[in-house]
PDB file of C-alpha atoms in Angstrom:
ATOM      1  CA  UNK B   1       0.000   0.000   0.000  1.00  0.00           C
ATOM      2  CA  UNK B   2       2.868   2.698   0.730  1.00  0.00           C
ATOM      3  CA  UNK B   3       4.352   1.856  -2.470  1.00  0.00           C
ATOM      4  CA  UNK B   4       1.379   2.251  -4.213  1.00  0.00           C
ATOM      5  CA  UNK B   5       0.499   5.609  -2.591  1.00  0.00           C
ATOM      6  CA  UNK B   6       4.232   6.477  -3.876  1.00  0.00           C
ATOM      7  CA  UNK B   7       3.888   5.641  -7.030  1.00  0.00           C
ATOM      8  CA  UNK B   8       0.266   8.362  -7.307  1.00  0.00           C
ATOM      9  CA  UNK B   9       1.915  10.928  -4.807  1.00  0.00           C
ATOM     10  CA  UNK B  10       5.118  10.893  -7.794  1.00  0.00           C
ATOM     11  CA  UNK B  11       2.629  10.294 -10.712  1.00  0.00           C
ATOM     12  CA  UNK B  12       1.194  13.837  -9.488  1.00  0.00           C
ATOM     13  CA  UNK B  13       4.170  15.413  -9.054  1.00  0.00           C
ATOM     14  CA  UNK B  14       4.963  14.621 -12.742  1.00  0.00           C
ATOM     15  CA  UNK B  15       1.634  15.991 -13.998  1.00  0.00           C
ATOM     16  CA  UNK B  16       2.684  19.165 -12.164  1.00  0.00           C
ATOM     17  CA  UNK B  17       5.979  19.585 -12.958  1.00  0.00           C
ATOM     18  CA  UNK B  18       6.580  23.076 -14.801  1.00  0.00           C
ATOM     19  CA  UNK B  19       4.187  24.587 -11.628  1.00  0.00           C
ATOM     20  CA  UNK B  20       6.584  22.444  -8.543  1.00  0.00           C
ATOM     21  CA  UNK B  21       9.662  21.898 -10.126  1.00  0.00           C
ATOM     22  CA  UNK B  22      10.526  24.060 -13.541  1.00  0.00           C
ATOM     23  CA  UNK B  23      12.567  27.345 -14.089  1.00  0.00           C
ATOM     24  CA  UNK B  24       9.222  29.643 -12.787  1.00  0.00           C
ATOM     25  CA  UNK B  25       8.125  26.791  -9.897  1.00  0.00           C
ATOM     26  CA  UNK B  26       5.819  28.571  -7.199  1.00  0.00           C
ATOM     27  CA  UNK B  27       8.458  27.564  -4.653  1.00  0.00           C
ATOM     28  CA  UNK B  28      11.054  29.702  -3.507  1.00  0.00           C
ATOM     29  CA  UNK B  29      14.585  28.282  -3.411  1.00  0.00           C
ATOM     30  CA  UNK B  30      17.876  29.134  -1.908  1.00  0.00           C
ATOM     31  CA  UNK B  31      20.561  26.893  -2.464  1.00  0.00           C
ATOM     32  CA  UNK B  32      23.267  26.439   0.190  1.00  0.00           C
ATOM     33  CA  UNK B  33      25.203  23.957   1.922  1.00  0.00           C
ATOM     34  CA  UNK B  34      24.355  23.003   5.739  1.00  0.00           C
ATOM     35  CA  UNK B  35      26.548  19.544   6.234  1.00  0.00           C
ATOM     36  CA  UNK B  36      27.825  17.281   4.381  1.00  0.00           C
ATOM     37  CA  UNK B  37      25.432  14.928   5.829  1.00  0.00           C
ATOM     38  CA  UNK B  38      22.517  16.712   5.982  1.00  0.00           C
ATOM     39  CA  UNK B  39      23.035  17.891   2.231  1.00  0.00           C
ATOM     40  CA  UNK B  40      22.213  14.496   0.879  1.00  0.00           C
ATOM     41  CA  UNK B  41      18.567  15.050   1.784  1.00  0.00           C
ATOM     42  CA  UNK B  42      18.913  18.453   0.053  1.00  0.00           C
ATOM     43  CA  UNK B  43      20.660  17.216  -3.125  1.00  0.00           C
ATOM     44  CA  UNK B  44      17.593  18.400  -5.505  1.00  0.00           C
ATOM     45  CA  UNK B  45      16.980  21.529  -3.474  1.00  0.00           C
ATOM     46  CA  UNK B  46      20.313  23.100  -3.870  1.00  0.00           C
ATOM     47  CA  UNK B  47      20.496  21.844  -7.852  1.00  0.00           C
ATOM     48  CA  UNK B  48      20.318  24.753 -10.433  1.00  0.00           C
ATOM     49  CA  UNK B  49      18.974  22.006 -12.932  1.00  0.00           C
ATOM     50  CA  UNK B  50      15.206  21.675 -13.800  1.00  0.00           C
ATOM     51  CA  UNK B  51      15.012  18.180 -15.303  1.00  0.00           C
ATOM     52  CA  UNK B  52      16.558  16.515 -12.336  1.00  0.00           C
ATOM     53  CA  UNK B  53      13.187  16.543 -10.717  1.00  0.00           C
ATOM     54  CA  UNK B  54      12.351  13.677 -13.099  1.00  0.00           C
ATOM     55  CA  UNK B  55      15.372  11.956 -12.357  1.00  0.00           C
ATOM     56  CA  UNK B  56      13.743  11.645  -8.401  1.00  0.00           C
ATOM     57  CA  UNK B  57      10.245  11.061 -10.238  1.00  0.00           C
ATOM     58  CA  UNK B  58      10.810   8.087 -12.250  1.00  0.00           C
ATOM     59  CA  UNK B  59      13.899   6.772  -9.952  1.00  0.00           C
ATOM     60  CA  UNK B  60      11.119   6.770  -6.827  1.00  0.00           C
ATOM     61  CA  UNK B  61       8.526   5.354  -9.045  1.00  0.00           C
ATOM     62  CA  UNK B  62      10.723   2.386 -10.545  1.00  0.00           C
ATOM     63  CA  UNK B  63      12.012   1.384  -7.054  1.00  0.00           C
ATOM     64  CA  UNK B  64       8.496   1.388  -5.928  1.00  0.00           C
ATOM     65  CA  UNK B  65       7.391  -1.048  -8.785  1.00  0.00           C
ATOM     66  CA  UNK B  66      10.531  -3.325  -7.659  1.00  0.00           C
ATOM     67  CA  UNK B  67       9.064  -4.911  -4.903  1.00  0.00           C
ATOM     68  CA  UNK B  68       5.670  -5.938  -6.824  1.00  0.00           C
ATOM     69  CA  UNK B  69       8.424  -7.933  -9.143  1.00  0.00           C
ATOM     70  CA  UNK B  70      10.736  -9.372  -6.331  1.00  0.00           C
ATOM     71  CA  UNK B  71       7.838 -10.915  -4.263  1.00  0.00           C
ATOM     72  CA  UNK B  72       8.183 -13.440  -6.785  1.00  0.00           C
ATOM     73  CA  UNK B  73      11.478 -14.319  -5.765  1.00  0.00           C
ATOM     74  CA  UNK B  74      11.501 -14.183  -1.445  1.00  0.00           C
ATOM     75  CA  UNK B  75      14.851 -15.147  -0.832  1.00  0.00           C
ATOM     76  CA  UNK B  76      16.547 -12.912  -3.348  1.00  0.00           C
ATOM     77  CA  UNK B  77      13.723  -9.748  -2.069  1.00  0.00           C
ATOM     78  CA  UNK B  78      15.438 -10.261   1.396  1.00  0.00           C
ATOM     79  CA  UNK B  79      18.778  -9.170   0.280  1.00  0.00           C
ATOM     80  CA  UNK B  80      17.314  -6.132  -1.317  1.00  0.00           C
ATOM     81  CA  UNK B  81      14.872  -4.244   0.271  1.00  0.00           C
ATOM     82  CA  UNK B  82      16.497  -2.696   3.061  1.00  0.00           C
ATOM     83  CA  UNK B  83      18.952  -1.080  -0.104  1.00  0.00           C
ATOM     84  CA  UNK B  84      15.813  -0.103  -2.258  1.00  0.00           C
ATOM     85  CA  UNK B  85      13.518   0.959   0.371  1.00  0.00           C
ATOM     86  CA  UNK B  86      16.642   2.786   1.902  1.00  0.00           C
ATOM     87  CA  UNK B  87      17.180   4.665  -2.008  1.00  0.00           C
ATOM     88  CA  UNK B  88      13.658   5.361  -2.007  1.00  0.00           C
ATOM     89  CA  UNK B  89      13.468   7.314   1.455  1.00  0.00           C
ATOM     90  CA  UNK B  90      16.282   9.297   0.697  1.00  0.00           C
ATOM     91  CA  UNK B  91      14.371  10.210  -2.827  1.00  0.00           C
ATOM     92  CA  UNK B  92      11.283  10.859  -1.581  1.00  0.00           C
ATOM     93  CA  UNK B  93      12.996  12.851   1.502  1.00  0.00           C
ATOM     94  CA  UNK B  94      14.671  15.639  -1.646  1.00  0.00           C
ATOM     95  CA  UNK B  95      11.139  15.330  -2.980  1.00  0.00           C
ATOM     96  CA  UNK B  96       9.931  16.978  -0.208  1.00  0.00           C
ATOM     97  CA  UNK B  97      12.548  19.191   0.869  1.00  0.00           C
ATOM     98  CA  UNK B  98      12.342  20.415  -2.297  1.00  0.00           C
ATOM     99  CA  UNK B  99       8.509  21.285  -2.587  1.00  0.00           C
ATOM    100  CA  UNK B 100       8.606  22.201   1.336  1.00  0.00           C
ATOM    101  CA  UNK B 101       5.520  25.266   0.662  1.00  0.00           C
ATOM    102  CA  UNK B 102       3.520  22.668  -0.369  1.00  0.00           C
ATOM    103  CA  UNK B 103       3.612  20.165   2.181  1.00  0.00           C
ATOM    104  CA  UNK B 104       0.676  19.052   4.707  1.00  0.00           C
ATOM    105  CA  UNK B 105       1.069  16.707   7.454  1.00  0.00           C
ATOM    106  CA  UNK B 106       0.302  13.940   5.612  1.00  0.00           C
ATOM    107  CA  UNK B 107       3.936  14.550   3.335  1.00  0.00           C
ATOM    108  CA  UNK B 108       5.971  14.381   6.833  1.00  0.00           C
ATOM    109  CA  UNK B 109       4.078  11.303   7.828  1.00  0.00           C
ATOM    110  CA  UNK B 110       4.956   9.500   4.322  1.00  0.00           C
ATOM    111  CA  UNK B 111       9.093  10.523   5.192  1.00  0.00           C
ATOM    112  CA  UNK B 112       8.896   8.658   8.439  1.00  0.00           C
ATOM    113  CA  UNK B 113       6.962   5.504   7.466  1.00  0.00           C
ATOM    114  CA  UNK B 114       9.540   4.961   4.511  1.00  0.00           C
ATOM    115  CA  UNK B 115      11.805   5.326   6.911  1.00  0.00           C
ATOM    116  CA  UNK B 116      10.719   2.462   9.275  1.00  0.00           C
ATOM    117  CA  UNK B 117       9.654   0.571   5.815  1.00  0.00           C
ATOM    118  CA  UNK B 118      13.288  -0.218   5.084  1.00  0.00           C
ATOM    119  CA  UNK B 119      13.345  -2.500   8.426  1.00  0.00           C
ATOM    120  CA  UNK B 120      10.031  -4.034   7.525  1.00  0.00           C
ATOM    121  CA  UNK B 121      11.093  -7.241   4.972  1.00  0.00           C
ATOM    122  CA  UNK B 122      13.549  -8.559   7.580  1.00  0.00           C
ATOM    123  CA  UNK B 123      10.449 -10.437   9.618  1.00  0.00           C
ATOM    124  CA  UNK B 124      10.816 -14.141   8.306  1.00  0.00           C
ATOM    125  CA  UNK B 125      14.601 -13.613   8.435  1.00  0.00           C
ATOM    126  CA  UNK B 126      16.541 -15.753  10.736  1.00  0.00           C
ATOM    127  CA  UNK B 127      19.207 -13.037  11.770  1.00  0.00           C
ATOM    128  CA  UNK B 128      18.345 -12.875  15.341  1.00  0.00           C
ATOM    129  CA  UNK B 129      19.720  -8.570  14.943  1.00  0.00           C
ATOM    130  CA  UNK B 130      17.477  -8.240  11.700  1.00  0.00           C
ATOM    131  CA  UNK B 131      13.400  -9.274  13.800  1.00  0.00           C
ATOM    132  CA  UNK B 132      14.250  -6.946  16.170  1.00  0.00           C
ATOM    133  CA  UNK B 133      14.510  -4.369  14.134  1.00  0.00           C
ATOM    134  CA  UNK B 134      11.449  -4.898  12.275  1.00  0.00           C
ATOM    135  CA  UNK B 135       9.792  -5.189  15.470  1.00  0.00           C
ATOM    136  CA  UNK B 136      11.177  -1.582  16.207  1.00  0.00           C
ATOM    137  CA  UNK B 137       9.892  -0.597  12.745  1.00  0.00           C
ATOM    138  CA  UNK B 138       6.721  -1.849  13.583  1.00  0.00           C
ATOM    139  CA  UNK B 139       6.154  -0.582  16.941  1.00  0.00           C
ATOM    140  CA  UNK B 140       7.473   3.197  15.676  1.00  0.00           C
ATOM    141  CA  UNK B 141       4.740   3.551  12.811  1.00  0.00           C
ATOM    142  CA  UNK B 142       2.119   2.722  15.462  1.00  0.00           C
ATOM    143  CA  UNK B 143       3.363   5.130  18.400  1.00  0.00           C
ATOM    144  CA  UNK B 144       3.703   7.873  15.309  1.00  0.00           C
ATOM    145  CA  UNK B 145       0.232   7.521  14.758  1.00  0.00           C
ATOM    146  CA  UNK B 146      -0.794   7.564  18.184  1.00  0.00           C
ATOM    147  CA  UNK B 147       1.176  10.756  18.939  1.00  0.00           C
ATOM    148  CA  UNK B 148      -0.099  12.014  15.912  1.00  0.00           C
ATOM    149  CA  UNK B 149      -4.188  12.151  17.282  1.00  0.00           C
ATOM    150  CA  UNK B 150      -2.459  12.831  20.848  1.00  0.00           C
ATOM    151  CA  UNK B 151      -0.476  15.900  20.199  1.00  0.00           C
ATOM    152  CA  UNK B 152      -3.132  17.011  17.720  1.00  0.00           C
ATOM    153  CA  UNK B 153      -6.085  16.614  20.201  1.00  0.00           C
ATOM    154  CA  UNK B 154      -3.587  18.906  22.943  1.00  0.00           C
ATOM    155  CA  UNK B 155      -3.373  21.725  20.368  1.00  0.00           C
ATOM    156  CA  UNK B 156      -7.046  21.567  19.886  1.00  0.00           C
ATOM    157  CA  UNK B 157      -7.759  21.764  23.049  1.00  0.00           C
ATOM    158  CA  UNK B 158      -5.382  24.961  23.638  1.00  0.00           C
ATOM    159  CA  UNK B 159      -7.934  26.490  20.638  1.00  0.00           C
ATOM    160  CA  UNK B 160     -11.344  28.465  21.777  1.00  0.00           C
ATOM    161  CA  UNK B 161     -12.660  27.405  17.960  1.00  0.00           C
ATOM    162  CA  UNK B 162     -12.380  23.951  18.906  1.00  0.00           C
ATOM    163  CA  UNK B 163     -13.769  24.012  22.390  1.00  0.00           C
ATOM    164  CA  UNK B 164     -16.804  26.236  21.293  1.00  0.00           C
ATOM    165  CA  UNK B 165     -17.550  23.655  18.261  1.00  0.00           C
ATOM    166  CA  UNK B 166     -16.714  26.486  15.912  1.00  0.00           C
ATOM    167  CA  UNK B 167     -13.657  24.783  14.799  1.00  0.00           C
ATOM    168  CA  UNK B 168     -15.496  22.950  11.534  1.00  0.00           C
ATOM    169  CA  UNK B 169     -18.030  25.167  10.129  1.00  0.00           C
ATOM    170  CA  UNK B 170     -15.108  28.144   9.950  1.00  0.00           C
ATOM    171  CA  UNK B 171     -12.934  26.011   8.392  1.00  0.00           C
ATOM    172  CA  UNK B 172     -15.658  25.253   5.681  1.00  0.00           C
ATOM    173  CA  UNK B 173     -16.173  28.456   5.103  1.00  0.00           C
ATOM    174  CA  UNK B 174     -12.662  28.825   3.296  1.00  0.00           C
ATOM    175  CA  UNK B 175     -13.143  27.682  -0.108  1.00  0.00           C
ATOM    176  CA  UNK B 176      -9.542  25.821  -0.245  1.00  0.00           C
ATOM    177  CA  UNK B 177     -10.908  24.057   1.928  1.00  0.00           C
ATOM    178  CA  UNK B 178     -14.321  22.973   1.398  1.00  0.00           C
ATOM    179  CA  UNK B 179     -14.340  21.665  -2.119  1.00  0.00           C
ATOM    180  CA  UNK B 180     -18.300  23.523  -2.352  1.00  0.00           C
ATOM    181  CA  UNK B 181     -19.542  21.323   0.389  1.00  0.00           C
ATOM    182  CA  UNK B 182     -22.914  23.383   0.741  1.00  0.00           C
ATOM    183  CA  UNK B 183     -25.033  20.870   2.962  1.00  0.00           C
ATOM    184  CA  UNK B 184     -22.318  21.358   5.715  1.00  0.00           C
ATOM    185  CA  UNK B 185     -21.534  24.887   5.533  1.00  0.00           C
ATOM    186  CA  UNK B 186     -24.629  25.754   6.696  1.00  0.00           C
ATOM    187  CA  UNK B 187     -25.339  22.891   8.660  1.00  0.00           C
ATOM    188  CA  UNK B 188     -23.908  24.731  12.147  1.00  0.00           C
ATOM    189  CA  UNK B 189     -25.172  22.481  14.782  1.00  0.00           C
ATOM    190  CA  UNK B 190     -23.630  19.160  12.461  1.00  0.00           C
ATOM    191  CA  UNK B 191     -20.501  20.870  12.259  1.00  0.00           C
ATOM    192  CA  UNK B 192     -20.672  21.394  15.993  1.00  0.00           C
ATOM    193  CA  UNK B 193     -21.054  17.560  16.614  1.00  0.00           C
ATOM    194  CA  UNK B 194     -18.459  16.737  13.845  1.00  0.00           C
ATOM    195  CA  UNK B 195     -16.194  19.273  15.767  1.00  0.00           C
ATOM    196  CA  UNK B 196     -16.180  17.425  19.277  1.00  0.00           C
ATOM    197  CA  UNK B 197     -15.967  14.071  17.575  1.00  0.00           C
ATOM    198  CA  UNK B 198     -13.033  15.075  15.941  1.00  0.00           C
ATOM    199  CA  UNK B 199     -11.864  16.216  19.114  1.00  0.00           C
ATOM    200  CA  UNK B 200     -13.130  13.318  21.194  1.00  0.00           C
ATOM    201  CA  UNK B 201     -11.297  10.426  18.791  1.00  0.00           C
ATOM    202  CA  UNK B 202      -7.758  12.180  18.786  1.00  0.00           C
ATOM    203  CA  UNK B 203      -7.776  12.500  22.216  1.00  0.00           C
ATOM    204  CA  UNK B 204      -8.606   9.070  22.657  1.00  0.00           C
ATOM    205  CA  UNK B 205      -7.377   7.060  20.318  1.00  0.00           C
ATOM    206  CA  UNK B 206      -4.063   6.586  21.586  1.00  0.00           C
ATOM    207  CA  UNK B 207      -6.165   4.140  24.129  1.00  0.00           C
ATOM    208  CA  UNK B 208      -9.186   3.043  22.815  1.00  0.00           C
ATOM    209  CA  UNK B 209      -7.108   1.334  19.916  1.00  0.00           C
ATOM    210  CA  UNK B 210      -5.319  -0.949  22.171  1.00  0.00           C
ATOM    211  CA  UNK B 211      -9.575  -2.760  23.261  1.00  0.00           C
ATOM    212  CA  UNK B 212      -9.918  -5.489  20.732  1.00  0.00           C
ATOM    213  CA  UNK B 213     -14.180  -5.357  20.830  1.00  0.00           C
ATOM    214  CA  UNK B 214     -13.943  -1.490  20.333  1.00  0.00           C
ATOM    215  CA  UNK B 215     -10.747  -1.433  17.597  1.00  0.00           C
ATOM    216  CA  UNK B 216     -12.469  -2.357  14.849  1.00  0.00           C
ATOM    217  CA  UNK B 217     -15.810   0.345  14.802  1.00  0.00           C
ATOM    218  CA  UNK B 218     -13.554   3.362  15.900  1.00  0.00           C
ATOM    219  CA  UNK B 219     -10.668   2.546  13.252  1.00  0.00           C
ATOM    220  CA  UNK B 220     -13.902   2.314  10.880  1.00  0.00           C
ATOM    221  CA  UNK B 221     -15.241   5.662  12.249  1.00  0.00           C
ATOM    222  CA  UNK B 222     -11.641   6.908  11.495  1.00  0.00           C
ATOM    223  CA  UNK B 223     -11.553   6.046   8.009  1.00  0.00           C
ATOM    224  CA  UNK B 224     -14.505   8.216   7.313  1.00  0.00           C
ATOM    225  CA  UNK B 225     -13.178  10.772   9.095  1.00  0.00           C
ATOM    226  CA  UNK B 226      -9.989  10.763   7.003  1.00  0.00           C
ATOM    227  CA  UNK B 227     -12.238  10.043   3.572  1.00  0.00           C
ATOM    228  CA  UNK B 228     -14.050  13.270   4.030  1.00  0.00           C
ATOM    229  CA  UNK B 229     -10.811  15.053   5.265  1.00  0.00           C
ATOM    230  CA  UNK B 230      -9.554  13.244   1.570  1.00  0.00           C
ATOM    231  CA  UNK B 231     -12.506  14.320  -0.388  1.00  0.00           C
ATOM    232  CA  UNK B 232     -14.333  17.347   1.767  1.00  0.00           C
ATOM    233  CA  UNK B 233     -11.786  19.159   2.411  1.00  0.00           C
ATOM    234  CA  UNK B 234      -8.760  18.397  -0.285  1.00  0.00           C
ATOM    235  CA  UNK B 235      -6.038  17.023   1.819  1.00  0.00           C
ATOM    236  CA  UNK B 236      -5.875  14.121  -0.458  1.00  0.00           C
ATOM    237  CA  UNK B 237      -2.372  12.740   0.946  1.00  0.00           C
ATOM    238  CA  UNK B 238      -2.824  13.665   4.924  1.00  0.00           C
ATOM    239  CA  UNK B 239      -6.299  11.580   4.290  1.00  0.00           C
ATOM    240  CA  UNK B 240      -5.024   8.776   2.285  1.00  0.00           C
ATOM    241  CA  UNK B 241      -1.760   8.036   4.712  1.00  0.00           C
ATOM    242  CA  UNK B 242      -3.713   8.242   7.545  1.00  0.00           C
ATOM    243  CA  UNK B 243      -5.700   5.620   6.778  1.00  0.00           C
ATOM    244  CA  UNK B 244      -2.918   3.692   4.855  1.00  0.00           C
ATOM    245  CA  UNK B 245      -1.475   3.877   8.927  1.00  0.00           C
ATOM    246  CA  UNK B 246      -4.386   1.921  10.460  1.00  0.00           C
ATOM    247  CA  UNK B 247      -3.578  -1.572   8.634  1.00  0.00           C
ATOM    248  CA  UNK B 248      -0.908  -1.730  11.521  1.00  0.00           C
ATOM    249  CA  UNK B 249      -3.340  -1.602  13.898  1.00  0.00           C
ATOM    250  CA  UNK B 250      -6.169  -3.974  12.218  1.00  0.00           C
ATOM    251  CA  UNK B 251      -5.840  -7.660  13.532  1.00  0.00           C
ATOM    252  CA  UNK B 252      -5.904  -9.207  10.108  1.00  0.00           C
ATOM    253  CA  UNK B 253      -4.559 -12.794  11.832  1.00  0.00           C
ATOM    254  CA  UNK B 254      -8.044 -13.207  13.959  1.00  0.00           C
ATOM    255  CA  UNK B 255     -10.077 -12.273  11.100  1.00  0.00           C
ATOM    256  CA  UNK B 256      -8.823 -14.747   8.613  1.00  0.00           C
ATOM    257  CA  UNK B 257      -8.656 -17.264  11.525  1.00  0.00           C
ATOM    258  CA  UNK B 258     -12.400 -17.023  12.052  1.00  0.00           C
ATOM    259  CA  UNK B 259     -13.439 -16.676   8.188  1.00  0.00           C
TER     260      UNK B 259
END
């Protein structure tokens, strides 16, 4: 699923190219050197060309398409990944340095879980140093999400729009930002409950998630959340990541066991 979601989030980038990355991009660059470690993740940043862009494009696309090809071949995929995935992270990572105007919570989320993806193929591995590791990876991407809602739900709670319901139904009134959703912008006492519910499953879901009866109709009530976030609202990759995140907390094993 994260490659996938790569492979659109690039496909985008391409069809926007001239606007994000070209010789009169909307985003303001300028170029200089801050480590010789740190200026790896800035490589496309401080270049002066404008086709290297698609160099990053179709590299971070291709090495996303790998793995669909090497699942074939398990033993060989092992030996791999980690390499690939690694490539791809520090791609994706210029990507976004790049384009950093444009970025929404969602593009920050995608640079970590890349991150922790390149520890991910070592589970049926024997190497006794390499399951640990994808244990960590594991465990990371689901206390990411949780401090996600938790932080969030704190800064909400520090805003008087949020604790007065407001929150919603001003945030619909900016047309960015509302895709011409007219049964909600005037829908004030809706907004008001979709405000505190909003407000409600942040705070909570850092320990709600963990009850078994309970996980699966809240992460479902958080999928729609993040679908009309997605589609209301416009925040098509903060949406789509989000929910991409809740597959590590879905308890796929019991399900199939019982089907």
């Amino acid at each position: 699923m994260l490659y996938i979601f790569v492979i659109i989030k690039c496909t985008y980038w391409i069809c926007y190219y001239n606007l994000l990355f070209g010789k009169n991009s909307i985003v303001y660059k300028e170029p200089h050197s801050i480590g010789f470690i740190k200026d790896v993740a800035f490589y496309l940043y401080n270049s002066t060309s404008t086709n290297l862009g698609y160099v990053f494009l179709l590299s971070a696309i291709l090495l996303s398409i790998l793995p669909f090809i090497l699942i074939r071949h398990p033993e060989r995929s092992r030996r791999t990944y980690f390499i690939t995935d690694f490539i791809l992270w520090i791609l994706i990572l210029n990507i976004n340095n790049n384009l950093y105007p444009t970025l929404t919570g969602g593009d920050y989320l995608l640079n970590q879980f890349l991150f922790f993806n390149c520890f991910l193929a070592f589970e049926k591995n024997k190497n006794y140093f390499k399951i640990p590791l994808h244990n960590f990876a594991s465990i990371a991407i689901v206390i990411q999400i949780c401090l996600v809602y938790f932080l969030s739900a704190l800064a909400k709670l520090n805003s008087a729009e949020w604790l007065d319901g407001l929150a919603i139904s001003e945030t619909l009134q900016v047309k960015h930002y509302s895709l011409n959703i007219l049964l909600l912008t005037k829908q004030n006492t809706l907004n008001s409950i979709i405000n505190y519910m909003v407000l409600f499953y942040q705070l909570l879901f850092p320990i709600i998630i963990w009850f078994k009866k309970v996980k699966k109709p809240f992460l479902i009530i958080g999928i729609v959340m993040h679908l009309f976030i997605a589609f209301g609202m416009g925040l098509m990759s903060f949406g789509f990541i989000m929910i991409l995140a809740y597959i590590y907390f879905y308890d796929f094993k019991n399900d199939f066991r019982k089907k």
